[in-house]
Backbone as a printed PyTorch tensor [residue, N CA C, xyz], in Angstrom:
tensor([[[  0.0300,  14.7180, -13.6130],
         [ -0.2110,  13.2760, -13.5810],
         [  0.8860,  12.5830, -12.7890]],

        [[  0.8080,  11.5090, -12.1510],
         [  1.5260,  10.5990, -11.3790],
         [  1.0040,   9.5490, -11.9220]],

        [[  2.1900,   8.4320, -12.0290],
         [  2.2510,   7.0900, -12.5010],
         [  2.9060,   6.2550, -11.4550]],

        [[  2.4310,   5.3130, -11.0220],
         [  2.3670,   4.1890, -10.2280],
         [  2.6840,   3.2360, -10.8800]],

        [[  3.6730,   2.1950, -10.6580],
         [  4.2290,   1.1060, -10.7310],
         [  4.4400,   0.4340,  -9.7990]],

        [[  3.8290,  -0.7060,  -9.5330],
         [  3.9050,  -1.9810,  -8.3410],
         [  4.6280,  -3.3030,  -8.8710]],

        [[  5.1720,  -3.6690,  -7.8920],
         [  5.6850,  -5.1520,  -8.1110],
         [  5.6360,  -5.6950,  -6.8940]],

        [[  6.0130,  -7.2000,  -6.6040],
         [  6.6680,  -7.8550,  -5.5730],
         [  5.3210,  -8.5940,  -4.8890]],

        [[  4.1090,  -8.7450,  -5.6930],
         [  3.0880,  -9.8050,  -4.9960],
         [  3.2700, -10.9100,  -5.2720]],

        [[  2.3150, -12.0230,  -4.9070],
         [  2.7240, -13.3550,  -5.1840],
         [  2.0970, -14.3630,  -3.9010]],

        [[  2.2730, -15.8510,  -4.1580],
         [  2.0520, -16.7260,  -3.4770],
         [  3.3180, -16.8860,  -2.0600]],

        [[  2.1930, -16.7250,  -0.9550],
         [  3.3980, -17.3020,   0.2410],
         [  2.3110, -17.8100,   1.3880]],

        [[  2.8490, -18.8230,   1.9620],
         [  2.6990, -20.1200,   2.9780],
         [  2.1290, -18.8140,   4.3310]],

        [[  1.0110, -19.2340,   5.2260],
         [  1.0720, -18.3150,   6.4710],
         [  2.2820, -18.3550,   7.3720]],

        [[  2.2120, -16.9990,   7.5840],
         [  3.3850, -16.8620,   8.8500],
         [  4.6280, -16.7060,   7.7300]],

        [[  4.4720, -16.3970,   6.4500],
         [  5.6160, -15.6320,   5.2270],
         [  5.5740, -14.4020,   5.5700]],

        [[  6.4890, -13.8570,   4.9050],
         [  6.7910, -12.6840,   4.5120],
         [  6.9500, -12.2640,   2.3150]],

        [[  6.5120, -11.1770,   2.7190],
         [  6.2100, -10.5710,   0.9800],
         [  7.0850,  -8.5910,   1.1060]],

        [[  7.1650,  -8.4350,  -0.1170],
         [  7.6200,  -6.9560,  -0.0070],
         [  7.3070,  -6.6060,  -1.0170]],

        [[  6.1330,  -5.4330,  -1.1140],
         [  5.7350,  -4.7810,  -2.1920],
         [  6.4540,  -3.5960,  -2.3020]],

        [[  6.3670,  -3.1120,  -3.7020],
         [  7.2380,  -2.1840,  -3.7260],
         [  6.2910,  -1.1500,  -5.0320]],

        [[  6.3610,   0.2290,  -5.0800],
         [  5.7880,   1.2460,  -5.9750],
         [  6.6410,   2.2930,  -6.3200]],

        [[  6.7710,   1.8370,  -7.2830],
         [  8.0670,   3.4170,  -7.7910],
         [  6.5030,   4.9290,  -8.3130]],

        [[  6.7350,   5.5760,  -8.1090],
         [  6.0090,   6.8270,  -8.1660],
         [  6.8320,   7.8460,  -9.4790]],

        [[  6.5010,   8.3740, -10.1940],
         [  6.9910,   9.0010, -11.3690],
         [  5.5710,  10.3240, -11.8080]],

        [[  6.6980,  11.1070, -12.4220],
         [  5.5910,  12.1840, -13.0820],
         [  5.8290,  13.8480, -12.0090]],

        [[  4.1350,  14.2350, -11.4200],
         [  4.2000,  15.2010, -10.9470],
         [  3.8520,  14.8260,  -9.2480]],

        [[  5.0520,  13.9620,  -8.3480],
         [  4.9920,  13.6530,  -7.7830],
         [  5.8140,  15.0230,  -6.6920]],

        [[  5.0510,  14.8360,  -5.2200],
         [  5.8220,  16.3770,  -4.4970],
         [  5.6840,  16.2550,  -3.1430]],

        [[  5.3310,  17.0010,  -2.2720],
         [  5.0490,  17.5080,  -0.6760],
         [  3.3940,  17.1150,  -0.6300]],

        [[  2.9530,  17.4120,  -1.7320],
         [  1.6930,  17.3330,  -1.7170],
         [  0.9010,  16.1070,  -1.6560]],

        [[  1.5570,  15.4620,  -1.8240],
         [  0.7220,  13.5860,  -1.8710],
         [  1.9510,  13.2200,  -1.3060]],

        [[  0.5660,  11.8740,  -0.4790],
         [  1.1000,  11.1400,   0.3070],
         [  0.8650,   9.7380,  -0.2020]],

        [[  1.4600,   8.6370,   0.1130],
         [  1.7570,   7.6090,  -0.3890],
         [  0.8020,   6.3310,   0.4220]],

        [[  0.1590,   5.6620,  -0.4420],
         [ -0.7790,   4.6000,   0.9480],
         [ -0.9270,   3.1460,   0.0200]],

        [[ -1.2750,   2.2060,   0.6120],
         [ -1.3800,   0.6390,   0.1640],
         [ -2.6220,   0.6300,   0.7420]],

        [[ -3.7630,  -0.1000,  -0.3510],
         [ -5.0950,  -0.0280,  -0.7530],
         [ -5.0330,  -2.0620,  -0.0010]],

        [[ -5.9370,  -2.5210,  -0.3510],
         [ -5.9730,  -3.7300,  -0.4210],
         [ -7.7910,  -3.9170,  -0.8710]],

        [[ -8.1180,  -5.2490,  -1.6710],
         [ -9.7880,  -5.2680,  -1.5940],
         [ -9.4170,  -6.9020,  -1.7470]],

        [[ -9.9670,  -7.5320,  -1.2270],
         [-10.5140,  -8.7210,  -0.9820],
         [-11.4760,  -9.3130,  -1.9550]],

        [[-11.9410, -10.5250,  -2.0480],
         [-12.9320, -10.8080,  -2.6350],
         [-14.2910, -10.2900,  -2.0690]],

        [[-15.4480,  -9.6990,  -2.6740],
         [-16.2790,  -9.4110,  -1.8160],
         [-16.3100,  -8.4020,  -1.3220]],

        [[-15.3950,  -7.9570,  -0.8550],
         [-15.0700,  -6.4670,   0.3140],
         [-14.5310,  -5.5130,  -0.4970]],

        [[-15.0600,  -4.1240,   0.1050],
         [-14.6760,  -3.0860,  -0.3620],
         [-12.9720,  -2.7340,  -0.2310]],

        [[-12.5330,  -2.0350,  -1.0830],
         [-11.1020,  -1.7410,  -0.8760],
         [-11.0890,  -0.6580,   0.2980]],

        [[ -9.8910,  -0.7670,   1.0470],
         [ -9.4990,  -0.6140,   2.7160],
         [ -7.7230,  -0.0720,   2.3970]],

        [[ -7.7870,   1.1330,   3.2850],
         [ -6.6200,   1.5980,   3.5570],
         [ -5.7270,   1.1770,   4.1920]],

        [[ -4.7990,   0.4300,   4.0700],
         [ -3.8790,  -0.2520,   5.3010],
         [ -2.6500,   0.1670,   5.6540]],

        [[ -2.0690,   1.3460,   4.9880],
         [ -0.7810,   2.2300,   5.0630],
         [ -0.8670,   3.2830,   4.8860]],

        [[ -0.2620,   4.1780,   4.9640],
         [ -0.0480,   5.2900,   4.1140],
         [  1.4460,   6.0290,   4.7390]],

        [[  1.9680,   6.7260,   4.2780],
         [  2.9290,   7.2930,   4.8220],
         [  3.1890,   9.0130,   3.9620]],

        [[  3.5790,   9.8660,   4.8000],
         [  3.5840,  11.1610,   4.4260],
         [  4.9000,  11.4930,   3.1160]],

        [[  5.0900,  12.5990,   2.4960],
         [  6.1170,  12.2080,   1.0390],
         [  7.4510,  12.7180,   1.9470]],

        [[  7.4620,  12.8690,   3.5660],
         [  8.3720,  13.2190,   3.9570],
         [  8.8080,  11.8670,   4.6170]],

        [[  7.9140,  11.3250,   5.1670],
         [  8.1810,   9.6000,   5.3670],
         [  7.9070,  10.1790,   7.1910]],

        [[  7.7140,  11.3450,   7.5000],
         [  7.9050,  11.7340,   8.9690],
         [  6.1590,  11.0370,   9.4700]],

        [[  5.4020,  11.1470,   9.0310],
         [  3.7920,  10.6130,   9.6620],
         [  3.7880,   9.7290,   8.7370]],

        [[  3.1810,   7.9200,   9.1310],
         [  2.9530,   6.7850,   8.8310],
         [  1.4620,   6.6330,   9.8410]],

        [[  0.7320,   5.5390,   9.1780],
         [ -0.3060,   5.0300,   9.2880],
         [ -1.0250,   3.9600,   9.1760]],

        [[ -1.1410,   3.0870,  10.0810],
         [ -1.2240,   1.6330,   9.7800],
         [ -2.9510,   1.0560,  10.0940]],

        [[ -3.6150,   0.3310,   9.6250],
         [ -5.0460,  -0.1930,   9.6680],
         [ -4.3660,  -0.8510,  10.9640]],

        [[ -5.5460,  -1.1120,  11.8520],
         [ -5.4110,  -2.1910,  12.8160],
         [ -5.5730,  -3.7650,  12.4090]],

        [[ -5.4050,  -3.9320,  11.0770],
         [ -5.2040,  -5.3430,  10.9050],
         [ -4.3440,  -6.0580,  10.5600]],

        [[ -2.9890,  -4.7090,  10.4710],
         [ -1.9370,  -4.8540,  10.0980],
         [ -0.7480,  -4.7630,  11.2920]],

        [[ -1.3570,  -3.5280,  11.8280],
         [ -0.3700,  -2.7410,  12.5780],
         [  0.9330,  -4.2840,  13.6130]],

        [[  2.0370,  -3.4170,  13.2750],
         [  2.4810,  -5.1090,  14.3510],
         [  3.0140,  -5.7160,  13.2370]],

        [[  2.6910,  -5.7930,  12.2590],
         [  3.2120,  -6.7510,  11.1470],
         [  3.7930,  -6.0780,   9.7100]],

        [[  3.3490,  -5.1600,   9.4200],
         [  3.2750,  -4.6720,   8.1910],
         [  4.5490,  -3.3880,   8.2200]],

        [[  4.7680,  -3.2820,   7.4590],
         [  5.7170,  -1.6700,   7.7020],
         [  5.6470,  -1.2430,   6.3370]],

        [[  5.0020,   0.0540,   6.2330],
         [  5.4830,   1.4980,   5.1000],
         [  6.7980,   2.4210,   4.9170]],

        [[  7.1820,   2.0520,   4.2860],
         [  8.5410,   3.0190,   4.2080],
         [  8.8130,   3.3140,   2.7350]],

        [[  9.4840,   4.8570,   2.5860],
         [  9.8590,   5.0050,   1.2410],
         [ 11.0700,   5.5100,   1.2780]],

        [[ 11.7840,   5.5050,  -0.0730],
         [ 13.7980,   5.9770,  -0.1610],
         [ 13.4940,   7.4610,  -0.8570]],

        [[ 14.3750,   7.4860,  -1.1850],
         [ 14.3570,   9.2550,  -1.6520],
         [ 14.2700,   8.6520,  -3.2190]],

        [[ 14.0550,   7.9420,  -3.8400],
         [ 13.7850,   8.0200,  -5.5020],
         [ 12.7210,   7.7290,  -5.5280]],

        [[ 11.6450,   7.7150,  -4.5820],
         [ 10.0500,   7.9180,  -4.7310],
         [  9.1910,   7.2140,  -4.8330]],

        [[ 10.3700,   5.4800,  -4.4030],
         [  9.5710,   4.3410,  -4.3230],
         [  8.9520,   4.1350,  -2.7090]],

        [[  7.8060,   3.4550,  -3.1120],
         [  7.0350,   3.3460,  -1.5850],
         [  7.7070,   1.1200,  -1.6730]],

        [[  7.4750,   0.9970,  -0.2710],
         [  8.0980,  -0.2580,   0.0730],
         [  6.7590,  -0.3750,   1.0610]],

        [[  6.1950,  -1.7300,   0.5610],
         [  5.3150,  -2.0330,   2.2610],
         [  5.9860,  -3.6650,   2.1970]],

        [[  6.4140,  -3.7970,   3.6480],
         [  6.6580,  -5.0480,   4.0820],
         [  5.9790,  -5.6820,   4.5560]],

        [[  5.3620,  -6.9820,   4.3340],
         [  4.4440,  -7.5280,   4.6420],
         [  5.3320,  -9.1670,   5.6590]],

        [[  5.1690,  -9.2630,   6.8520],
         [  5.4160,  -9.9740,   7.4720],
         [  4.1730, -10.9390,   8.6260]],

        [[  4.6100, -12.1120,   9.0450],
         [  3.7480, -12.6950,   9.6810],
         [  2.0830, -12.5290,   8.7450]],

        [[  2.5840, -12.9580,   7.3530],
         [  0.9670, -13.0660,   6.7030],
         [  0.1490, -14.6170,   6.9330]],

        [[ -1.2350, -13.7760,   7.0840],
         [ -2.2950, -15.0310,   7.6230],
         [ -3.0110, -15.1200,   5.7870]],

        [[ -4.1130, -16.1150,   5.7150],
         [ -4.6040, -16.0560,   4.9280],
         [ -5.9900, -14.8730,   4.7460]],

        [[ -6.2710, -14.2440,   5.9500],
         [ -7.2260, -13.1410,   5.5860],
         [ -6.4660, -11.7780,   5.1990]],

        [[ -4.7140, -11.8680,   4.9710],
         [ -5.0390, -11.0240,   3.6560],
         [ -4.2040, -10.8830,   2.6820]],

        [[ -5.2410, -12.4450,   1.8770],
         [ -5.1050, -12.4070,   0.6610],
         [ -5.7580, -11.1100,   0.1520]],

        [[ -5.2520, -10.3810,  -0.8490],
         [ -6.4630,  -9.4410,  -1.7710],
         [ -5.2800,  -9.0060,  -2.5960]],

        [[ -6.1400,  -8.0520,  -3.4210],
         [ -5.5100,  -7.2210,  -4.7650],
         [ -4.8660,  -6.0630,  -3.6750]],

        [[ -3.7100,  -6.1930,  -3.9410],
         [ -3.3170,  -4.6480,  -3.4990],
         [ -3.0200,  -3.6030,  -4.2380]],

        [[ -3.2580,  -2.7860,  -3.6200],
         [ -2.7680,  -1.2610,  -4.7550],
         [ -1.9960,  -0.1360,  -4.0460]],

        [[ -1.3000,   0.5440,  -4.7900],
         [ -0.4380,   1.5500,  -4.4600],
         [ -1.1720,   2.6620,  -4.9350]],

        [[ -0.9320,   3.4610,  -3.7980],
         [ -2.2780,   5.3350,  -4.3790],
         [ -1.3420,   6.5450,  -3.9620]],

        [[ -1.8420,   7.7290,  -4.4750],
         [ -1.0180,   8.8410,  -4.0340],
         [ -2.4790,   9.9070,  -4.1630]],

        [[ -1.9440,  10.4340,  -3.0050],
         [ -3.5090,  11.7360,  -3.0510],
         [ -2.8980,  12.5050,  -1.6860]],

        [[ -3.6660,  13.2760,  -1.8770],
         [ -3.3240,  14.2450,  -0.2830],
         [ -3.3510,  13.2510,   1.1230]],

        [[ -3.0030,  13.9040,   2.4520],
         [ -2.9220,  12.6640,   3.1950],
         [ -4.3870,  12.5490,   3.7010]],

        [[ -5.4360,  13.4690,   3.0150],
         [ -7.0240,  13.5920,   3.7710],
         [ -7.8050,  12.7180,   3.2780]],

        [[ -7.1720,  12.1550,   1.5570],
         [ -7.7570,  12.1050,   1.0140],
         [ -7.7100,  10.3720,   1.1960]],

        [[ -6.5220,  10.0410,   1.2500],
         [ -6.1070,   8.7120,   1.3710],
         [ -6.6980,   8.1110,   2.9010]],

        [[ -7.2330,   9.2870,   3.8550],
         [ -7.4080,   8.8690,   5.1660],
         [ -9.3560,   8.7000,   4.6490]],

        [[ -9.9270,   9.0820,   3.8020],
         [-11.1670,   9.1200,   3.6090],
         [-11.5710,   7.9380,   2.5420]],

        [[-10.6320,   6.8110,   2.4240],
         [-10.2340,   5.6710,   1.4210],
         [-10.1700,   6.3420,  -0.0240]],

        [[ -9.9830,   7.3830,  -0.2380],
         [ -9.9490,   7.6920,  -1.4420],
         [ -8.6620,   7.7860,  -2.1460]],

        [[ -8.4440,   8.0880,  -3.7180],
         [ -6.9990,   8.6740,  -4.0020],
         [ -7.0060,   8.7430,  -5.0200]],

        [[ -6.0890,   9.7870,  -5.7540],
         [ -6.3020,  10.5890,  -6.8630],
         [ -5.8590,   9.4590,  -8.0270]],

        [[ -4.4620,   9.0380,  -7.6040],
         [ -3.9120,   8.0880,  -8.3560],
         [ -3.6880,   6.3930,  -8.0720]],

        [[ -4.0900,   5.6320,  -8.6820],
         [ -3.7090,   4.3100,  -8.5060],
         [ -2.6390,   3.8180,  -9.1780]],

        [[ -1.7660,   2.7620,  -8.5130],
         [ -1.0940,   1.5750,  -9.1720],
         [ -2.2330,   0.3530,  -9.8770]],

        [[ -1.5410,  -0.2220, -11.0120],
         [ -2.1920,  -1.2940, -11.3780],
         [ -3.1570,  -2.7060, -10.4900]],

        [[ -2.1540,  -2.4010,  -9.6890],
         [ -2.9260,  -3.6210,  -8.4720],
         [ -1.8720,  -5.1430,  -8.8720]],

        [[ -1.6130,  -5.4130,  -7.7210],
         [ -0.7000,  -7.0290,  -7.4480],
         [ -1.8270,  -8.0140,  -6.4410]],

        [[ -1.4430,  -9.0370,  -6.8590],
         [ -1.9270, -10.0480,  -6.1170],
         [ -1.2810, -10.6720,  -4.7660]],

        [[ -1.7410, -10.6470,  -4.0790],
         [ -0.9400, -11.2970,  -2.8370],
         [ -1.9720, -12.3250,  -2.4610]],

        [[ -1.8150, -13.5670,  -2.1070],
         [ -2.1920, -14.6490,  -1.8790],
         [ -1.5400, -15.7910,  -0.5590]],

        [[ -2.0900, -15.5460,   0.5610],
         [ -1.5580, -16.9250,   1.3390],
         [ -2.1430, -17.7730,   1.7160]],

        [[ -1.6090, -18.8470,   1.9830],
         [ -2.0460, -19.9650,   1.6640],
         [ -2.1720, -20.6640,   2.5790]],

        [[ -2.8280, -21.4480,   3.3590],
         [ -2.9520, -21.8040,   5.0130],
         [ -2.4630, -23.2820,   5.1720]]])
């Protein structure tokens, strides 16, 4: 089992910046890779990060790319920086861990609770 913990969503003005953050715990390894989910109102949930548990291969949606950055430290927290946010994307975000095939096929073994991110135009 792997346990996911998120923090750091919230209300910010367009053209803010936000920093989510996921500490990872349990039977965490080489084997899962780390990714930020997002779903919208309406819309299906969408892959917009992911990064490998070596941090060496990263992966960005094209609606991000340019703005956003994935990075993790060696105690197994994932960090996505969220910069230059518009109001299309507001949504629930989530933190996942699954193989990197699995996370590339929107799927994932494990979820975080989900944070709110909200901007505001």
């Amino acid at each position: 089992q792997v346990q996911l913990v998120e923090s750091g969503g919230g209300l910010v003005q367009t053209g803010g910046s936000l920093r989510l953050s996921c500490a990872a715990s349990g039977r965490t390894g080489s084997s899962y890779a780390m990714g930020w989910f997002r779903q919208a109102p309406g819309k299906e949930r969408e892959l917009i990060a992911a990064i490998s548990w070596s941090g060496g291969s990263k992966y960005y949606a094209d609606s991000v790319k340019g703005r956003f950055t994935i990075s993790k430290n060696t105690k197994n927290t994932v960090y996505l920086q969220m910069n230059s946010l518009k109001p299309e994307d507001t949504a629930v975000y989530y933190c996942a861990a699954a193989p990197w095939g699995r996370l590339e096929a929107n799927e994932s073994d494990y979820w975080g609770q989900g944070t709110q991110v909200t901007v505001s135009s």
